[in-house]
PDB file of C-alpha atoms in Angstrom:
ATOM      1  CA  UNK Z 185      25.720 -21.824   3.814  1.00 36.00           C
ATOM      2  CA  UNK Z 186      22.974 -23.484   1.857  1.00 33.00           C
ATOM      3  CA  UNK Z 187      20.546 -21.510  -0.242  1.00 33.00           C
ATOM      4  CA  UNK Z 188      17.179 -21.340   1.465  1.00 33.00           C
ATOM      5  CA  UNK Z 189      15.948 -18.724  -0.987  1.00 34.00           C
ATOM      6  CA  UNK Z 190      12.955 -19.038  -3.265  1.00 32.00           C
ATOM      7  CA  UNK Z 191      12.752 -22.152  -5.387  1.00 31.00           C
ATOM      8  CA  UNK Z 192      10.437 -21.942  -8.370  1.00 30.00           C
ATOM      9  CA  UNK Z 193      10.256 -25.617  -9.227  1.00 29.00           C
ATOM     10  CA  UNK Z 194       6.591 -26.397  -9.715  1.00 31.00           C
ATOM     11  CA  UNK Z 195       5.553 -22.757  -9.442  1.00 30.00           C
ATOM     12  CA  UNK Z 196       4.292 -20.418 -12.160  1.00 32.00           C
ATOM     13  CA  UNK Z 197       3.820 -21.002 -15.873  1.00 32.00           C
ATOM     14  CA  UNK Z 198       6.234 -23.238 -17.822  1.00 33.00           C
ATOM     15  CA  UNK Z 199       9.491 -21.438 -18.563  1.00 37.00           C
ATOM     16  CA  UNK Z 200       8.758 -18.653 -16.083  1.00 34.00           C
ATOM     17  CA  UNK Z 201      11.933 -19.160 -14.077  1.00 39.00           C
ATOM     18  CA  UNK Z 202      14.545 -20.355 -16.534  1.00 44.00           C
ATOM     19  CA  UNK Z 203      16.867 -17.654 -15.291  1.00 55.00           C
ATOM     20  CA  UNK Z 204      18.196 -14.311 -16.477  1.00 58.00           C
ATOM     21  CA  UNK Z 205      19.964 -15.907 -19.444  1.00 54.00           C
ATOM     22  CA  UNK Z 206      16.633 -17.172 -20.756  1.00 49.00           C
ATOM     23  CA  UNK Z 207      15.158 -13.696 -20.284  1.00 53.00           C
ATOM     24  CA  UNK Z 208      18.001 -12.214 -22.304  1.00 55.00           C
ATOM     25  CA  UNK Z 209      17.469 -14.729 -25.102  1.00 50.00           C
ATOM     26  CA  UNK Z 210      13.798 -13.796 -25.221  1.00 44.00           C
ATOM     27  CA  UNK Z 211      14.748 -10.133 -25.283  1.00 43.00           C
ATOM     28  CA  UNK Z 212      16.974 -10.789 -28.294  1.00 45.00           C
ATOM     29  CA  UNK Z 213      14.060 -12.512 -30.034  1.00 38.00           C
ATOM     30  CA  UNK Z 214      11.833  -9.561 -29.224  1.00 36.00           C
ATOM     31  CA  UNK Z 215      14.375  -7.198 -30.796  1.00 40.00           C
ATOM     32  CA  UNK Z 216      14.189  -9.083 -34.122  1.00 35.00           C
ATOM     33  CA  UNK Z 217      10.415  -9.044 -34.457  1.00 33.00           C
ATOM     34  CA  UNK Z 218       9.323  -7.363 -37.688  1.00 33.00           C
ATOM     35  CA  UNK Z 219       6.239  -6.356 -39.617  1.00 34.00           C
ATOM     36  CA  UNK Z 220       2.928  -6.731 -37.843  1.00 29.00           C
ATOM     37  CA  UNK Z 221       4.560  -7.723 -34.542  1.00 34.00           C
ATOM     38  CA  UNK Z 222       6.600  -4.503 -34.452  1.00 30.00           C
ATOM     39  CA  UNK Z 223       3.471  -2.493 -35.155  1.00 29.00           C
ATOM     40  CA  UNK Z 224       1.872  -4.007 -32.079  1.00 31.00           C
ATOM     41  CA  UNK Z 225       4.223  -1.948 -29.953  1.00 34.00           C
ATOM     42  CA  UNK Z 226       5.935  -2.840 -26.695  1.00 29.00           C
ATOM     43  CA  UNK Z 227       2.766  -3.853 -24.832  1.00 27.00           C
ATOM     44  CA  UNK Z 228       1.609  -6.063 -27.664  1.00 33.00           C
ATOM     45  CA  UNK Z 229       4.934  -7.808 -28.004  1.00 31.00           C
ATOM     46  CA  UNK Z 230       5.031  -8.507 -24.287  1.00 28.00           C
ATOM     47  CA  UNK Z 231       1.604 -10.058 -24.601  1.00 33.00           C
ATOM     48  CA  UNK Z 232       2.761 -12.291 -27.444  1.00 27.00           C
ATOM     49  CA  UNK Z 233       5.676 -13.489 -25.328  1.00 29.00           C
ATOM     50  CA  UNK Z 234       3.779 -13.867 -22.058  1.00 32.00           C
ATOM     51  CA  UNK Z 235       5.863 -10.974 -20.821  1.00 32.00           C
ATOM     52  CA  UNK Z 236       4.470 -10.398 -17.320  1.00 32.00           C
ATOM     53  CA  UNK Z 237       7.871 -11.323 -15.911  1.00 35.00           C
ATOM     54  CA  UNK Z 238       9.782  -9.778 -18.814  1.00 31.00           C
ATOM     55  CA  UNK Z 239       8.461  -6.240 -18.587  1.00 32.00           C
ATOM     56  CA  UNK Z 240      11.152  -5.073 -16.186  1.00 35.00           C
ATOM     57  CA  UNK Z 241      13.883  -6.583 -18.339  1.00 36.00           C
ATOM     58  CA  UNK Z 242      12.668  -4.925 -21.524  1.00 31.00           C
ATOM     59  CA  UNK Z 243      12.388  -1.616 -19.730  1.00 34.00           C
ATOM     60  CA  UNK Z 244      15.999  -1.911 -18.584  1.00 35.00           C
ATOM     61  CA  UNK Z 245      17.583  -3.005 -21.852  1.00 34.00           C
ATOM     62  CA  UNK Z 246      20.979  -1.489 -22.676  1.00 33.00           C
ATOM     63  CA  UNK Z 247      20.701   1.730 -24.602  1.00 33.00           C
ATOM     64  CA  UNK Z 248      17.497   2.832 -22.884  1.00 32.00           C
ATOM     65  CA  UNK Z 249      17.084   5.341 -20.077  1.00 34.00           C
ATOM     66  CA  UNK Z 250      15.378   2.876 -17.766  1.00 34.00           C
ATOM     67  CA  UNK Z 251      15.325   3.359 -14.026  1.00 33.00           C
ATOM     68  CA  UNK Z 252      12.919   2.483 -11.239  1.00 32.00           C
ATOM     69  CA  UNK Z 253       9.534   2.711 -12.899  1.00 32.00           C
ATOM     70  CA  UNK Z 254       9.435   5.997 -14.794  1.00 30.00           C
ATOM     71  CA  UNK Z 255      12.086   7.693 -12.665  1.00 32.00           C
ATOM     72  CA  UNK Z 256      14.598   9.631 -14.733  1.00 30.00           C
ATOM     73  CA  UNK Z 257      18.188   8.479 -14.502  1.00 31.00           C
ATOM     74  CA  UNK Z 258      20.966  10.829 -13.524  1.00 31.00           C
ATOM     75  CA  UNK Z 259      23.102  12.545 -16.144  1.00 29.00           C
ATOM     76  CA  UNK Z 260      26.841  11.914 -16.135  1.00 31.00           C
ATOM     77  CA  UNK Z 261      28.874  15.046 -15.504  1.00 30.00           C
ATOM     78  CA  UNK Z 262      31.803  15.842 -17.767  1.00 28.00           C
ATOM     79  CA  UNK Z 263      32.102  19.482 -16.791  1.00 29.00           C
ATOM     80  CA  UNK Z 264      34.256  20.661 -13.910  1.00 29.00           C
ATOM     81  CA  UNK Z 265      32.487  19.797 -10.675  1.00 34.00           C
ATOM     82  CA  UNK Z 266      31.618  17.011  -8.291  1.00 36.00           C
ATOM     83  CA  UNK Z 267      28.867  14.386  -8.556  1.00 40.00           C
ATOM     84  CA  UNK Z 268      28.270  12.111  -5.588  1.00 44.00           C
ATOM     85  CA  UNK Z 269      31.754  12.759  -4.234  1.00 43.00           C
ATOM     86  CA  UNK Z 270      33.627  11.895  -7.450  1.00 43.00           C
ATOM     87  CA  UNK Z 271      35.377  14.743  -9.199  1.00 44.00           C
ATOM     88  CA  UNK Z 272      35.117  15.066 -12.977  1.00 45.00           C
ATOM     89  CA  UNK Z 273      36.837  17.626 -15.170  1.00 35.00           C
ATOM     90  CA  UNK Z 274      36.269  19.282 -18.509  1.00 35.00           C
ATOM     91  CA  UNK Z 275      39.083  17.129 -19.900  1.00 37.00           C
ATOM     92  CA  UNK Z 276      37.091  14.013 -19.049  1.00 48.00           C
ATOM     93  CA  UNK Z 277      39.254  12.628 -16.243  1.00 58.00           C
ATOM     94  CA  UNK Z 278      37.578  11.002 -13.241  1.00 90.00           C
ATOM     95  CA  UNK Z 279      38.411   8.928 -10.190  1.00 94.00           C
ATOM     96  CA  UNK Z 280      37.998   5.154 -10.316  1.00 97.00           C
ATOM     97  CA  UNK Z 281      35.643   3.701  -7.744  1.00 98.00           C
ATOM     98  CA  UNK Z 282      37.735   1.892  -5.099  1.00 98.00           C
ATOM     99  CA  UNK Z 283      37.682  -1.889  -5.085  1.00 98.00           C
ATOM    100  CA  UNK Z 284      36.163  -3.321  -1.909  1.00 98.00           C
ATOM    101  CA  UNK Z 285      35.111  -6.650  -0.467  1.00 97.00           C
ATOM    102  CA  UNK Z 286      31.738  -8.048  -1.502  1.00 97.00           C
ATOM    103  CA  UNK Z 287      31.321  -9.245   2.074  1.00 96.00           C
ATOM    104  CA  UNK Z 288      29.942 -12.618   3.135  1.00 97.00           C
ATOM    105  CA  UNK Z 289      26.430 -12.158   1.690  1.00 98.00           C
ATOM    106  CA  UNK Z 290      26.772 -11.340  -2.035  1.00 98.00           C
ATOM    107  CA  UNK Z 291      24.369 -13.981  -3.427  1.00 98.00           C
ATOM    108  CA  UNK Z 292      26.304 -13.861  -6.696  1.00 97.00           C
ATOM    109  CA  UNK Z 293      27.287 -17.517  -6.559  1.00 96.00           C
ATOM    110  CA  UNK Z 294      30.676 -16.861  -4.956  1.00 96.00           C
ATOM    111  CA  UNK Z 295      29.462 -17.741  -1.464  1.00 97.00           C
ATOM    112  CA  UNK Z 296      26.416 -19.982  -1.591  1.00 96.00           C
ATOM    113  CA  UNK Z 297      23.202 -18.543  -3.081  1.00 96.00           C
ATOM    114  CA  UNK Z 298      23.113 -17.081  -6.596  1.00 97.00           C
ATOM    115  CA  UNK Z 299      20.363 -14.545  -7.263  1.00 98.00           C
ATOM    116  CA  UNK Z 300      21.901 -13.382 -10.551  1.00 97.00           C
ATOM    117  CA  UNK Z 301      20.711 -16.428 -12.465  1.00 89.00           C
ATOM    118  CA  UNK Z 302      17.084 -15.944 -11.438  1.00 93.00           C
ATOM    119  CA  UNK Z 303      14.411 -14.553 -13.682  1.00 93.00           C
ATOM    120  CA  UNK Z 304      13.059 -11.335 -12.200  1.00 96.00           C
ATOM    121  CA  UNK Z 305      16.290 -10.017 -10.675  1.00 97.00           C
ATOM    122  CA  UNK Z 306      16.454  -7.212 -13.262  1.00 98.00           C
ATOM    123  CA  UNK Z 307      14.254  -4.595 -11.629  1.00 98.00           C
ATOM    124  CA  UNK Z 308      14.282  -1.067 -10.309  1.00 98.00           C
ATOM    125  CA  UNK Z 309      12.200  -1.521  -7.159  1.00 98.00           C
ATOM    126  CA  UNK Z 310      14.007  -3.947  -4.861  1.00 98.00           C
ATOM    127  CA  UNK Z 311      11.895  -3.507  -1.732  1.00 98.00           C
ATOM    128  CA  UNK Z 312       9.931  -6.731  -2.259  1.00 98.00           C
ATOM    129  CA  UNK Z 313      11.036 -10.275  -2.979  1.00 98.00           C
ATOM    130  CA  UNK Z 314      10.344 -11.780  -6.397  1.00 97.00           C
ATOM    131  CA  UNK Z 315       9.521 -15.235  -7.694  1.00 95.00           C
ATOM    132  CA  UNK Z 316       7.714 -17.404  -5.152  1.00 92.00           C
ATOM    133  CA  UNK Z 317       8.910 -15.273  -2.203  1.00 94.00           C
ATOM    134  CA  UNK Z 318       6.539 -12.513  -1.137  1.00 92.00           C
ATOM    135  CA  UNK Z 319       8.141 -10.514   1.677  1.00 97.00           C
ATOM    136  CA  UNK Z 320       8.669  -6.743   1.618  1.00 98.00           C
ATOM    137  CA  UNK Z 321      11.400  -4.851   3.454  1.00 98.00           C
ATOM    138  CA  UNK Z 322      10.088  -2.045   5.678  1.00 98.00           C
ATOM    139  CA  UNK Z 323      11.935   1.183   6.342  1.00 98.00           C
ATOM    140  CA  UNK Z 324      12.436   4.814   5.386  1.00 98.00           C
ATOM    141  CA  UNK Z 325      12.273   5.088   1.549  1.00 98.00           C
ATOM    142  CA  UNK Z 326      15.567   5.510  -0.285  1.00 98.00           C
ATOM    143  CA  UNK Z 327      16.236   5.795  -4.012  1.00 98.00           C
ATOM    144  CA  UNK Z 328      19.780   5.185  -5.215  1.00 98.00           C
ATOM    145  CA  UNK Z 329      20.890   6.701  -8.522  1.00 98.00           C
ATOM    146  CA  UNK Z 330      24.270   5.645  -9.886  1.00 98.00           C
ATOM    147  CA  UNK Z 331      25.973   7.110 -12.947  1.00 98.00           C
ATOM    148  CA  UNK Z 332      28.446   4.660 -14.467  1.00 98.00           C
ATOM    149  CA  UNK Z 333      31.386   6.161 -16.372  1.00 98.00           C
ATOM    150  CA  UNK Z 334      33.876   4.353 -18.614  1.00 98.00           C
ATOM    151  CA  UNK Z 335      37.468   5.200 -17.651  1.00 97.00           C
ATOM    152  CA  UNK Z 336      38.838   3.657 -20.844  1.00 96.00           C
ATOM    153  CA  UNK Z 337      36.618   5.941 -22.930  1.00 97.00           C
ATOM    154  CA  UNK Z 338      37.684   9.159 -21.243  1.00 96.00           C
ATOM    155  CA  UNK Z 339      34.967   8.955 -18.590  1.00 97.00           C
ATOM    156  CA  UNK Z 340      32.131   8.848 -21.112  1.00 98.00           C
ATOM    157  CA  UNK Z 341      28.790   7.430 -19.920  1.00 98.00           C
ATOM    158  CA  UNK Z 342      28.964   3.622 -19.855  1.00 98.00           C
ATOM    159  CA  UNK Z 343      25.700   2.814 -21.637  1.00 98.00           C
ATOM    160  CA  UNK Z 344      24.559  -0.766 -21.086  1.00 98.00           C
ATOM    161  CA  UNK Z 345      26.762  -1.429 -18.069  1.00 98.00           C
ATOM    162  CA  UNK Z 346      24.931  -3.557 -15.507  1.00 98.00           C
ATOM    163  CA  UNK Z 347      24.966  -2.902 -11.764  1.00 98.00           C
ATOM    164  CA  UNK Z 348      23.984  -5.499  -9.176  1.00 98.00           C
ATOM    165  CA  UNK Z 349      23.107  -3.748  -5.910  1.00 99.00           C
ATOM    166  CA  UNK Z 350      22.300  -5.315  -2.531  1.00 98.00           C
ATOM    167  CA  UNK Z 351      22.198  -4.300   1.123  1.00 98.00           C
ATOM    168  CA  UNK Z 352      20.859  -5.248   4.543  1.00 98.00           C
ATOM    169  CA  UNK Z 353      17.347  -4.545   5.801  1.00 98.00           C
ATOM    170  CA  UNK Z 354      16.213  -2.307   8.672  1.00 98.00           C
ATOM    171  CA  UNK Z 355      17.213  -4.994  11.181  1.00 97.00           C
ATOM    172  CA  UNK Z 356      20.671  -5.543   9.711  1.00 98.00           C
ATOM    173  CA  UNK Z 357      19.820  -8.883   8.056  1.00 98.00           C
ATOM    174  CA  UNK Z 358      20.650  -9.959   4.519  1.00 98.00           C
ATOM    175  CA  UNK Z 359      18.055 -11.813   2.476  1.00 98.00           C
ATOM    176  CA  UNK Z 360      18.991 -15.330   1.331  1.00 98.00           C
ATOM    177  CA  UNK Z 361      21.450 -15.635   4.276  1.00 98.00           C
ATOM    178  CA  UNK Z 362      20.153 -14.391   7.636  1.00 98.00           C
ATOM    179  CA  UNK Z 363      18.096 -17.219   9.206  1.00 97.00           C
ATOM    180  CA  UNK Z 364      14.905 -15.207   9.654  1.00 97.00           C
ATOM    181  CA  UNK Z 365      14.889 -13.998   6.020  1.00 98.00           C
ATOM    182  CA  UNK Z 366      16.754 -16.797   4.248  1.00 98.00           C
ATOM    183  CA  UNK Z 367      13.600 -17.526   2.217  1.00 97.00           C
ATOM    184  CA  UNK Z 368      13.457 -13.920   0.911  1.00 98.00           C
ATOM    185  CA  UNK Z 369      15.440 -12.221  -1.878  1.00 98.00           C
ATOM    186  CA  UNK Z 370      14.465  -8.592  -1.353  1.00 98.00           C
ATOM    187  CA  UNK Z 371      16.943  -5.688  -1.374  1.00 99.00           C
ATOM    188  CA  UNK Z 372      18.758  -7.267  -4.320  1.00 98.00           C
ATOM    189  CA  UNK Z 373      18.462  -6.256  -7.955  1.00 98.00           C
ATOM    190  CA  UNK Z 374      20.167  -5.556 -11.261  1.00 98.00           C
ATOM    191  CA  UNK Z 375      19.784  -2.538 -13.546  1.00 98.00           C
ATOM    192  CA  UNK Z 376      21.325  -1.649 -16.923  1.00 98.00           C
ATOM    193  CA  UNK Z 377      22.643   1.870 -17.454  1.00 98.00           C
ATOM    194  CA  UNK Z 378      20.903   4.048 -20.027  1.00 98.00           C
ATOM    195  CA  UNK Z 379      22.584   6.172 -22.674  1.00 98.00           C
ATOM    196  CA  UNK Z 380      23.609   8.669 -19.993  1.00 98.00           C
ATOM    197  CA  UNK Z 381      25.180   5.936 -17.840  1.00 98.00           C
ATOM    198  CA  UNK Z 382      22.445   6.348 -15.243  1.00 98.00           C
ATOM    199  CA  UNK Z 383      20.288   3.839 -13.395  1.00 98.00           C
ATOM    200  CA  UNK Z 384      18.054   4.034 -10.331  1.00 98.00           C
ATOM    201  CA  UNK Z 385      16.996   1.611  -7.605  1.00 98.00           C
ATOM    202  CA  UNK Z 386      14.046   2.139  -5.253  1.00 98.00           C
ATOM    203  CA  UNK Z 387      14.786   0.703  -1.814  1.00 98.00           C
ATOM    204  CA  UNK Z 388      14.794   1.441   1.914  1.00 98.00           C
ATOM    205  CA  UNK Z 389      17.424   2.983   4.176  1.00 98.00           C
ATOM    206  CA  UNK Z 390      19.672   0.180   5.471  1.00 98.00           C
ATOM    207  CA  UNK Z 391      20.595  -0.461   9.083  1.00 98.00           C
ATOM    208  CA  UNK Z 392      23.879   0.194  10.797  1.00 98.00           C
ATOM    209  CA  UNK Z 393      24.863  -3.180  12.188  1.00 97.00           C
ATOM    210  CA  UNK Z 394      27.622  -3.876  14.681  1.00 95.00           C
ATOM    211  CA  UNK Z 395      31.097  -3.041  13.402  1.00 94.00           C
ATOM    212  CA  UNK Z 396      30.089  -1.418  10.108  1.00 97.00           C
ATOM    213  CA  UNK Z 397      29.201   2.040   8.876  1.00 98.00           C
ATOM    214  CA  UNK Z 398      25.857   2.195   6.970  1.00 98.00           C
ATOM    215  CA  UNK Z 399      26.524   1.081   3.409  1.00 98.00           C
ATOM    216  CA  UNK Z 400      25.246  -0.563   0.235  1.00 98.00           C
ATOM    217  CA  UNK Z 401      27.144  -3.111  -1.854  1.00 98.00           C
ATOM    218  CA  UNK Z 402      27.343  -3.162  -5.633  1.00 98.00           C
ATOM    219  CA  UNK Z 403      29.077  -4.923  -8.514  1.00 98.00           C
ATOM    220  CA  UNK Z 404      29.515  -3.498 -12.013  1.00 98.00           C
ATOM    221  CA  UNK Z 405      29.481  -5.655 -15.158  1.00 98.00           C
ATOM    222  CA  UNK Z 406      29.910  -4.764 -18.844  1.00 98.00           C
ATOM    223  CA  UNK Z 407      26.371  -5.892 -19.683  1.00 98.00           C
ATOM    224  CA  UNK Z 408      23.282  -7.700 -18.411  1.00 97.00           C
ATOM    225  CA  UNK Z 409      24.552 -10.876 -20.061  1.00 96.00           C
ATOM    226  CA  UNK Z 410      27.787 -10.698 -18.083  1.00 97.00           C
ATOM    227  CA  UNK Z 411      25.876 -10.027 -14.878  1.00 97.00           C
ATOM    228  CA  UNK Z 412      23.733 -13.118 -15.454  1.00 95.00           C
ATOM    229  CA  UNK Z 413      26.816 -15.315 -15.212  1.00 93.00           C
ATOM    230  CA  UNK Z 414      28.731 -13.094 -12.771  1.00 95.00           C
ATOM    231  CA  UNK Z 415      31.485 -12.894 -15.384  1.00 95.00           C
ATOM    232  CA  UNK Z 416      33.713 -10.049 -16.527  1.00 97.00           C
ATOM    233  CA  UNK Z 417      33.130  -8.073 -13.340  1.00 98.00           C
ATOM    234  CA  UNK Z 418      34.575  -4.571 -13.674  1.00 98.00           C
ATOM    235  CA  UNK Z 419      34.332  -3.478 -10.046  1.00 98.00           C
ATOM    236  CA  UNK Z 420      33.075  -4.497  -6.629  1.00 98.00           C
ATOM    237  CA  UNK Z 421      32.565  -1.629  -4.243  1.00 98.00           C
ATOM    238  CA  UNK Z 422      30.416  -0.081  -1.515  1.00 98.00           C
ATOM    239  CA  UNK Z 423      28.453   3.147  -1.163  1.00 98.00           C
ATOM    240  CA  UNK Z 424      28.641   5.015   2.159  1.00 98.00           C
ATOM    241  CA  UNK Z 425      25.800   7.105   3.585  1.00 98.00           C
ATOM    242  CA  UNK Z 426      26.399  10.515   5.250  1.00 98.00           C
ATOM    243  CA  UNK Z 427      26.427  10.748   9.049  1.00 98.00           C
ATOM    244  CA  UNK Z 428      23.851  13.534   9.385  1.00 98.00           C
ATOM    245  CA  UNK Z 429      21.255  11.681   7.333  1.00 98.00           C
ATOM    246  CA  UNK Z 430      21.926   8.442   9.222  1.00 98.00           C
ATOM    247  CA  UNK Z 431      21.399  10.251  12.534  1.00 98.00           C
ATOM    248  CA  UNK Z 432      18.033  11.554  11.338  1.00 98.00           C
ATOM    249  CA  UNK Z 433      16.801   8.246   9.944  1.00 98.00           C
ATOM    250  CA  UNK Z 434      17.947   6.222  12.932  1.00 98.00           C
ATOM    251  CA  UNK Z 435      15.919   8.423  15.269  1.00 98.00           C
ATOM    252  CA  UNK Z 436      12.725   7.004  13.687  1.00 98.00           C
ATOM    253  CA  UNK Z 437      10.752   3.901  14.644  1.00 96.00           C
ATOM    254  CA  UNK Z 438      12.372   0.605  13.724  1.00 97.00           C
ATOM    255  CA  UNK Z 439      15.970   1.838  13.688  1.00 98.00           C
ATOM    256  CA  UNK Z 440      16.771   1.902  17.442  1.00 96.00           C
ATOM    257  CA  UNK Z 441      19.543  -0.685  17.183  1.00 97.00           C
ATOM    258  CA  UNK Z 442      21.081   1.207  14.273  1.00 98.00           C
ATOM    259  CA  UNK Z 443      21.277   4.374  16.371  1.00 97.00           C
ATOM    260  CA  UNK Z 444      23.200   2.471  19.025  1.00 97.00           C
ATOM    261  CA  UNK Z 445      25.550   0.829  16.495  1.00 97.00           C
ATOM    262  CA  UNK Z 446      26.219   4.113  14.693  1.00 98.00           C
ATOM    263  CA  UNK Z 447      27.590   5.652  17.881  1.00 96.00           C
ATOM    264  CA  UNK Z 448      30.216   2.902  18.083  1.00 96.00           C
ATOM    265  CA  UNK Z 449      31.828   3.496  14.682  1.00 96.00           C
ATOM    266  CA  UNK Z 450      32.709   6.174  12.130  1.00 97.00           C
ATOM    267  CA  UNK Z 451      33.710   6.460   8.495  1.00 97.00           C
ATOM    268  CA  UNK Z 452      37.307   6.899   9.611  1.00 96.00           C
ATOM    269  CA  UNK Z 453      37.344   3.702  11.688  1.00 96.00           C
ATOM    270  CA  UNK Z 454      35.112   1.503   9.513  1.00 97.00           C
ATOM    271  CA  UNK Z 455      36.959  -1.562   8.214  1.00 96.00           C
ATOM    272  CA  UNK Z 456      36.115  -0.697   4.588  1.00 97.00           C
ATOM    273  CA  UNK Z 457      36.014   3.102   4.447  1.00 98.00           C
ATOM    274  CA  UNK Z 458      38.870   3.965   6.839  1.00 96.00           C
ATOM    275  CA  UNK Z 459      41.433   4.039   4.008  1.00 96.00           C
ATOM    276  CA  UNK Z 460      39.489   6.750   2.184  1.00 95.00           C
ATOM    277  CA  UNK Z 461      35.822   7.196   1.298  1.00 96.00           C
ATOM    278  CA  UNK Z 462      35.691  10.358  -0.829  1.00 95.00           C
ATOM    279  CA  UNK Z 463      34.736   8.497  -3.994  1.00 97.00           C
ATOM    280  CA  UNK Z 464      32.188   6.326  -2.170  1.00 98.00           C
ATOM    281  CA  UNK Z 465      30.292   8.838  -0.039  1.00 98.00           C
ATOM    282  CA  UNK Z 466      26.924   9.429  -1.666  1.00 98.00           C
ATOM    283  CA  UNK Z 467      25.217  12.798  -1.896  1.00 98.00           C
ATOM    284  CA  UNK Z 468      21.860  12.403  -0.122  1.00 98.00           C
ATOM    285  CA  UNK Z 469      18.875  14.738  -0.158  1.00 98.00           C
ATOM    286  CA  UNK Z 470      15.306  14.437   1.111  1.00 98.00           C
ATOM    287  CA  UNK Z 471      13.520  13.818   4.392  1.00 98.00           C
ATOM    288  CA  UNK Z 472      12.051  11.028   6.487  1.00 98.00           C
ATOM    289  CA  UNK Z 473       8.547  12.045   5.428  1.00 97.00           C
ATOM    290  CA  UNK Z 474       9.262  12.216   1.690  1.00 98.00           C
ATOM    291  CA  UNK Z 475      12.074   9.670   1.484  1.00 98.00           C
ATOM    292  CA  UNK Z 476      15.728  10.170   0.601  1.00 98.00           C
ATOM    293  CA  UNK Z 477      17.613  10.171  -2.698  1.00 98.00           C
ATOM    294  CA  UNK Z 478      21.263   9.093  -2.833  1.00 98.00           C
ATOM    295  CA  UNK Z 479      23.451   9.771  -5.872  1.00 98.00           C
ATOM    296  CA  UNK Z 480      26.933   8.560  -6.689  1.00 98.00           C
ATOM    297  CA  UNK Z 481      29.140   8.558  -9.773  1.00 98.00           C
ATOM    298  CA  UNK Z 482      30.846   5.202 -10.374  1.00 98.00           C
ATOM    299  CA  UNK Z 483      33.839   5.274 -12.708  1.00 98.00           C
ATOM    300  CA  UNK Z 484      35.102   1.848 -13.818  1.00 98.00           C
TER     301      UNK Z 484
END
């Protein structure tokens, strides 16, 4: 399918949409600034670099505790207990996130559109489109906090790991693919894990479309640079949402079709989660009025 997403040619200031790789190069330049430029502070340096579109990237640089806006990221658990359905122990062992299909709408360049090469994709709030697209996805608020752990390092926090997360909207459509929203790129974004392995996305509760249990897709990369080229992928998986929360959300305006679809499937019959979903079932708290918060530990 062709990419009918946003095209920045002829839009914005020169160099505004050279892609994530260009953003990363600028970030590297920013990191080497010395003397008077360093004393200007973060805001001053962004001004020197025309950083209106770079602010989100700087705030999400590896080694920081960036999340959605000023939201605190979750802390990786290494004590005996369970975080987001994944068991961790005092010895540091943890369960690898299962590998799953990316589905037909990844927009990572493997099936048509590629959002990962676009400047602006590194962001915490993914409810609105970026670049020349201007749509906003409506729905019950949902924040998603993932804690990335490094299996090879004894389940230590994976600082700097990059997560690309995407999911359908309230109507079950995927931006950049579904005909009615092919010109949008909302509900897609990339975040880098902070020192504690945590990162947070601000989004909306997705629909339950025919044949699938409510879910969110994500890919994990070693770094933002790897994510930019969709290279070195460590895991592709999906996050499942609990039945009781789905029932509550789907009883609200705008989710009528989801309520009907949810009754036709279950976690145990879903094509992805039927072989086991313990490590993928998020812990969700909150309410329709205040919004929901989903947390999951992702060991790669």
